[in-house]
Amino acid sequence: MVIEHSSRGERAYDIFSRLLKERIVCINGPIDDDTSHVVVAQLLFLESENPSKPIHMYLNSPGGQVTAEKYCDGQELVSGFMCKYMVMLSSLQEQLKGTILLFANPEVYAVICGIGLPVVESSLAIYDTMQYIRSPVTTICLGQAASMASLLLAAGAKGERKALPNATIMIHQPSGGYSGQAKDMTIHTKQIVRVWDALNQLYCKHTGQPLDVIQKNMDRDYFMTPEEAKEFGIIDDVIDQRPMTLVTDAVDDEGKQKDSS
């Protein structure tokens, strides 16, 4: 809780609302639908206030949550059914880097382990809004920016993507799953491959790396220090202090608000 004093009395803010007044947006923890809704609304609001003034996005996120079990054995329940058979399909394994698990059930259910579409779509809603608004978005990583959070970090305005010295950046193929009848597998497989290809292209766009390099490094968890992330093209600079321009802007804004009150 932050309490401000003015000639009109006292006003209490929660800390994130107070930071929003300084055009600071925070993404903390896993990215899900709730996080996405709030961040998208904050970005649109700040743009409506001043389209030419930068927005500062602070990231400390492991990315999205896994949406399905990724393995099982003969004694485990996955999606409510006893796993009896594991079928490895080489063509899908090549594209999805996952497996298909079949279950002993009259309707034959299956789980594709590869990309968690709900998680990806929540993150891409934030990504698309960052590109859509006119306000430049500065991205700063503190703690970690992993999985889809690393894409948001890379999607900041060129020259304005930063990380603190002890941050960790990690890229990998998104994980999650889909469950349903086996006849739906083809439909969802095509969608998963489409999204996977789109993500590779987005990383290529923002890092400047060729597609084969992106695919190779995202095949498994690929951890980077800030300096390594800078060399890879995800960030532009490593900082250990808040830029003085941001401090000056915050002080100026506070002074204007006090004068108006």
Tab-separated table of C-alpha atoms in Angstrom:
chain	number	residue	atom	x	y	z
A	1	MET	CA	0.000	0.000	0.000
A	2	VAL	CA	1.299	3.465	-0.964
A	3	ILE	CA	-0.175	6.606	0.609
A	4	GLU	CA	0.181	9.965	-1.144
A	5	HIS	CA	-0.388	13.275	0.605
A	6	SER	CA	-1.719	16.376	-1.146
A	7	SER	CA	-3.658	19.537	-0.312
A	8	ARG	CA	-6.826	17.508	-0.804
A	9	GLY	CA	-5.841	14.917	1.762
A	10	GLU	CA	-4.486	11.387	1.510
A	11	ARG	CA	-4.899	8.863	-1.283
A	12	ALA	CA	-4.034	5.177	-0.964
A	13	TYR	CA	-2.865	3.006	-3.882
A	14	ASP	CA	-1.838	-0.601	-4.150
A	15	ILE	CA	1.786	-0.688	-5.250
A	16	PHE	CA	1.100	-1.850	-8.818
A	17	SER	CA	-1.458	0.908	-9.421
A	18	ARG	CA	1.119	3.412	-8.212
A	19	LEU	CA	3.714	1.998	-10.581
A	20	LEU	CA	1.187	2.189	-13.414
A	21	LYS	CA	1.105	5.964	-12.888
A	22	GLU	CA	4.782	5.914	-13.833
A	23	ARG	CA	3.917	3.859	-16.940
A	24	ILE	CA	5.413	0.711	-15.419
A	25	VAL	CA	3.782	-2.656	-16.190
A	26	CYS	CA	4.873	-5.716	-14.199
A	27	ILE	CA	4.570	-9.343	-15.302
A	28	ASN	CA	5.332	-11.537	-12.304
A	29	GLY	CA	4.815	-15.292	-12.182
A	30	PRO	CA	3.303	-17.625	-14.791
A	31	ILE	CA	1.512	-16.059	-17.754
A	32	ASP	CA	-2.104	-17.198	-17.889
A	33	ASP	CA	-5.400	-15.725	-19.103
A	34	ASP	CA	-5.792	-13.536	-16.011
A	35	THR	CA	-2.309	-12.069	-16.394
A	36	SER	CA	-2.878	-11.512	-20.100
A	37	HIS	CA	-6.181	-9.682	-19.582
A	38	VAL	CA	-4.671	-7.281	-17.053
A	39	VAL	CA	-1.482	-6.553	-19.020
A	40	VAL	CA	-3.335	-5.984	-22.307
A	41	ALA	CA	-5.723	-3.563	-20.580
A	42	GLN	CA	-2.822	-1.699	-18.953
A	43	LEU	CA	-0.981	-1.324	-22.267
A	44	LEU	CA	-4.066	0.004	-24.040
A	45	PHE	CA	-4.806	2.423	-21.194
A	46	LEU	CA	-1.273	3.831	-21.096
A	47	GLU	CA	-1.258	4.303	-24.866
A	48	SER	CA	-4.545	6.208	-24.687
A	49	GLU	CA	-3.001	8.567	-22.124
A	50	ASN	CA	0.081	9.365	-24.208
A	51	PRO	CA	0.798	7.432	-27.438
A	52	SER	CA	4.311	8.841	-27.833
A	53	LYS	CA	5.582	8.204	-24.307
A	54	PRO	CA	7.380	4.911	-23.583
A	55	ILE	CA	5.892	2.126	-21.475
A	56	HIS	CA	8.263	0.170	-19.236
A	57	MET	CA	7.543	-3.551	-18.880
A	58	TYR	CA	9.312	-5.443	-16.093
A	59	LEU	CA	9.443	-9.225	-16.537
A	60	ASN	CA	10.042	-11.846	-13.865
A	61	SER	CA	8.233	-14.873	-15.228
A	62	PRO	CA	8.823	-18.576	-15.915
A	63	GLY	CA	6.464	-18.298	-18.888
A	64	GLY	CA	3.276	-20.310	-19.070
A	65	GLN	CA	2.006	-23.201	-17.008
A	66	VAL	CA	2.074	-26.756	-18.342
A	67	THR	CA	-1.460	-27.690	-19.384
A	68	ALA	CA	-1.201	-31.505	-19.493
A	69	GLU	CA	0.829	-34.384	-18.137
A	70	LYS	CA	3.950	-35.051	-20.190
A	71	TYR	CA	4.577	-38.703	-19.345
A	72	CYS	CA	3.047	-41.745	-17.716
A	73	ASP	CA	3.726	-45.367	-16.942
A	74	GLY	CA	1.487	-48.403	-16.735
A	75	GLN	CA	0.218	-47.466	-13.268
A	76	GLU	CA	-0.472	-43.742	-13.698
A	77	LEU	CA	-3.677	-41.985	-14.620
A	78	VAL	CA	-3.351	-39.341	-17.306
A	79	SER	CA	-6.391	-37.250	-18.255
A	80	GLY	CA	-8.520	-39.664	-16.236
A	81	PHE	CA	-7.634	-42.906	-18.039
A	82	MET	CA	-5.158	-45.696	-17.332
A	83	CYS	CA	-2.219	-45.530	-19.702
A	84	LYS	CA	-1.836	-48.906	-21.409
A	85	TYR	CA	0.085	-48.122	-24.544
A	86	MET	CA	2.694	-45.597	-25.611
A	87	VAL	CA	3.014	-45.082	-29.336
A	88	MET	CA	5.917	-43.124	-30.737
A	89	LEU	CA	5.135	-41.630	-34.132
A	90	SER	CA	8.365	-40.565	-35.746
A	91	SER	CA	6.826	-37.999	-38.090
A	92	LEU	CA	5.083	-36.161	-35.250
A	93	GLN	CA	8.068	-36.640	-32.970
A	94	GLU	CA	10.176	-34.841	-35.547
A	95	GLN	CA	7.819	-31.872	-35.687
A	96	LEU	CA	6.418	-31.705	-32.144
A	97	LYS	CA	9.319	-33.074	-30.099
A	98	GLY	CA	6.690	-34.900	-28.044
A	99	THR	CA	4.808	-38.175	-27.810
A	100	ILE	CA	1.316	-39.475	-28.320
A	101	LEU	CA	-0.155	-41.522	-25.501
A	102	LEU	CA	-3.084	-43.846	-26.169
A	103	PHE	CA	-5.416	-45.019	-23.436
A	104	ALA	CA	-7.497	-48.160	-22.956
A	105	ASN	CA	-10.953	-46.631	-23.301
A	106	PRO	CA	-13.897	-47.489	-25.558
A	107	GLU	CA	-13.665	-44.101	-27.270
A	108	VAL	CA	-9.828	-44.114	-27.369
A	109	TYR	CA	-8.589	-40.852	-25.913
A	110	ALA	CA	-5.171	-39.359	-26.535
A	111	VAL	CA	-2.848	-36.657	-25.322
A	112	ILE	CA	-0.432	-34.792	-27.531
A	113	CYS	CA	2.523	-33.506	-25.529
A	114	GLY	CA	4.111	-30.580	-27.286
A	115	ILE	CA	2.701	-27.072	-27.245
A	116	GLY	CA	0.215	-25.773	-24.706
A	117	LEU	CA	-1.963	-23.606	-26.927
A	118	PRO	CA	-3.859	-21.782	-24.134
A	119	VAL	CA	-0.551	-20.641	-22.630
A	120	VAL	CA	0.864	-19.603	-25.995
A	121	GLU	CA	-2.290	-17.708	-26.931
A	122	SER	CA	-2.328	-15.795	-23.630
A	123	SER	CA	1.273	-14.717	-24.177
A	124	LEU	CA	0.708	-13.888	-27.834
A	125	ALA	CA	-2.194	-11.620	-26.859
A	126	ILE	CA	0.319	-9.556	-24.874
A	127	TYR	CA	2.853	-9.764	-27.702
A	128	ASP	CA	0.365	-8.593	-30.328
A	129	THR	CA	-0.755	-5.690	-28.135
A	130	MET	CA	2.869	-4.590	-27.678
A	131	GLN	CA	3.232	-4.446	-31.463
A	132	TYR	CA	-0.216	-2.890	-31.962
A	133	ILE	CA	0.048	0.165	-29.729
A	134	ARG	CA	1.952	3.272	-30.795
A	135	SER	CA	3.773	3.704	-27.501
A	136	PRO	CA	7.260	2.143	-27.561
A	137	VAL	CA	7.593	-0.622	-24.970
A	138	THR	CA	10.832	-0.912	-23.025
A	139	THR	CA	11.360	-4.418	-21.637
A	140	ILE	CA	13.465	-5.145	-18.550
A	141	CYS	CA	14.160	-8.634	-17.181
A	142	LEU	CA	14.812	-9.107	-13.493
A	143	GLY	CA	14.908	-12.557	-11.978
A	144	GLN	CA	14.019	-14.605	-15.035
A	145	ALA	CA	12.347	-14.467	-18.410
A	146	ALA	CA	11.755	-18.043	-19.524
A	147	SER	CA	9.691	-19.711	-22.234
A	148	MET	CA	7.079	-17.285	-23.616
A	149	ALA	CA	8.323	-14.544	-21.270
A	150	SER	CA	11.591	-14.541	-23.216
A	151	LEU	CA	9.649	-13.755	-26.398
A	152	LEU	CA	7.985	-10.777	-24.687
A	153	LEU	CA	11.423	-9.617	-23.543
A	154	ALA	CA	12.750	-9.844	-27.098
A	155	ALA	CA	9.658	-8.068	-28.479
A	156	GLY	CA	10.457	-4.751	-26.807
A	157	ALA	CA	11.471	-1.674	-28.775
A	158	LYS	CA	14.847	-2.063	-30.477
A	159	GLY	CA	17.614	-0.666	-28.320
A	160	GLU	CA	15.332	-0.692	-25.273
A	161	ARG	CA	15.461	-4.366	-24.270
A	162	LYS	CA	17.415	-4.772	-21.065
A	163	ALA	CA	18.233	-7.230	-18.285
A	164	LEU	CA	19.703	-6.897	-14.822
A	165	PRO	CA	23.100	-8.568	-14.258
A	166	ASN	CA	21.860	-11.626	-12.345
A	167	ALA	CA	18.792	-12.345	-14.458
A	168	THR	CA	18.317	-15.635	-16.310
A	169	ILE	CA	16.852	-15.898	-19.798
A	170	MET	CA	15.670	-19.247	-21.143
A	171	ILE	CA	14.161	-20.303	-24.447
A	172	HIS	CA	12.702	-23.690	-25.335
A	173	GLN	CA	9.922	-25.311	-27.248
A	174	PRO	CA	6.649	-24.605	-25.424
A	175	SER	CA	5.176	-27.523	-23.501
A	176	GLY	CA	1.642	-28.533	-22.673
A	177	GLY	CA	-0.922	-30.754	-24.294
A	178	TYR	CA	-4.297	-31.525	-25.784
A	179	SER	CA	-6.736	-34.261	-24.822
A	180	GLY	CA	-9.685	-35.549	-26.808
A	181	GLN	CA	-10.868	-38.245	-29.176
A	182	ALA	CA	-8.315	-39.749	-31.507
A	183	LYS	CA	-10.232	-38.522	-34.578
A	184	ASP	CA	-9.505	-34.936	-33.541
A	185	MET	CA	-5.768	-35.544	-33.485
A	186	THR	CA	-5.098	-34.460	-37.055
A	187	ILE	CA	-6.896	-31.142	-36.608
A	188	HIS	CA	-5.044	-30.227	-33.440
A	189	THR	CA	-1.717	-31.503	-34.737
A	190	LYS	CA	-1.929	-29.091	-37.676
A	191	GLN	CA	-2.727	-26.215	-35.318
A	192	ILE	CA	0.142	-27.093	-32.986
A	193	VAL	CA	2.630	-27.258	-35.863
A	194	ARG	CA	1.336	-23.928	-37.223
A	195	VAL	CA	1.810	-22.170	-33.879
A	196	TRP	CA	5.221	-23.772	-33.375
A	197	ASP	CA	6.374	-22.519	-36.782
A	198	ALA	CA	4.998	-19.048	-36.026
A	199	LEU	CA	6.927	-18.861	-32.754
A	200	ASN	CA	10.159	-19.792	-34.504
A	201	GLN	CA	9.587	-16.990	-37.005
A	202	LEU	CA	8.915	-14.462	-34.226
A	203	TYR	CA	12.167	-15.335	-32.480
A	204	CYS	CA	13.963	-14.985	-35.824
A	205	LYS	CA	12.387	-11.560	-36.334
A	206	HIS	CA	13.367	-10.144	-32.960
A	207	THR	CA	16.793	-11.741	-32.490
A	208	GLY	CA	18.085	-11.619	-36.048
A	209	GLN	CA	19.135	-15.268	-35.788
A	210	PRO	CA	18.564	-17.646	-38.730
A	211	LEU	CA	15.773	-20.193	-38.435
A	212	ASP	CA	18.066	-23.202	-38.053
A	213	VAL	CA	19.828	-21.585	-35.078
A	214	ILE	CA	16.497	-20.843	-33.384
A	215	GLN	CA	15.253	-24.392	-33.918
A	216	LYS	CA	18.493	-25.932	-32.661
A	217	ASN	CA	18.649	-23.881	-29.460
A	218	MET	CA	14.952	-24.239	-28.671
A	219	ASP	CA	15.043	-28.016	-29.002
A	220	ARG	CA	15.799	-28.236	-25.264
A	221	ASP	CA	15.881	-25.768	-22.368
A	222	TYR	CA	18.537	-23.215	-23.355
A	223	PHE	CA	19.605	-21.009	-20.439
A	224	MET	CA	21.472	-17.756	-21.003
A	225	THR	CA	23.148	-15.145	-18.851
A	226	PRO	CA	22.280	-11.536	-19.722
A	227	GLU	CA	25.524	-11.205	-21.675
A	228	GLU	CA	24.746	-14.375	-23.631
A	229	ALA	CA	21.193	-13.166	-24.260
A	230	LYS	CA	22.622	-9.901	-25.570
A	231	GLU	CA	24.894	-11.783	-27.957
A	232	PHE	CA	21.965	-13.970	-29.035
A	233	GLY	CA	19.850	-10.882	-29.803
A	234	ILE	CA	17.129	-11.199	-27.159
A	235	ILE	CA	18.237	-8.051	-25.311
A	236	ASP	CA	20.253	-4.976	-26.239
A	237	ASP	CA	21.909	-4.067	-22.963
A	238	VAL	CA	22.739	-5.260	-19.451
A	239	ILE	CA	22.069	-2.639	-16.765
A	240	ASP	CA	22.754	-2.547	-13.034
A	241	GLN	CA	21.033	0.749	-12.212
A	242	ARG	CA	17.744	2.327	-13.194
A	243	PRO	CA	18.415	4.773	-16.063
A	244	MET	CA	18.347	8.370	-14.820
A	245	THR	CA	15.854	9.300	-17.537
A	246	LEU	CA	13.275	6.995	-15.940
A	247	VAL	CA	13.870	8.500	-12.506
A	248	THR	CA	13.580	12.030	-13.917
A	249	ASP	CA	10.342	11.198	-15.738
A	250	ALA	CA	8.829	9.757	-12.564
A	251	VAL	CA	9.764	12.842	-10.503
A	252	ASP	CA	8.415	15.204	-13.175
A	253	ASP	CA	5.118	13.304	-13.381
A	254	GLU	CA	4.718	13.371	-9.610
A	255	GLY	CA	5.358	17.116	-9.553
A	256	LYS	CA	2.749	17.762	-12.245
A	257	GLN	CA	0.168	15.679	-10.397
A	258	LYS	CA	0.776	17.572	-7.152
A	259	ASP	CA	0.483	20.916	-8.945
A	260	SER	CA	-2.815	19.895	-10.546
A	261	SER	CA	-4.210	18.792	-7.177
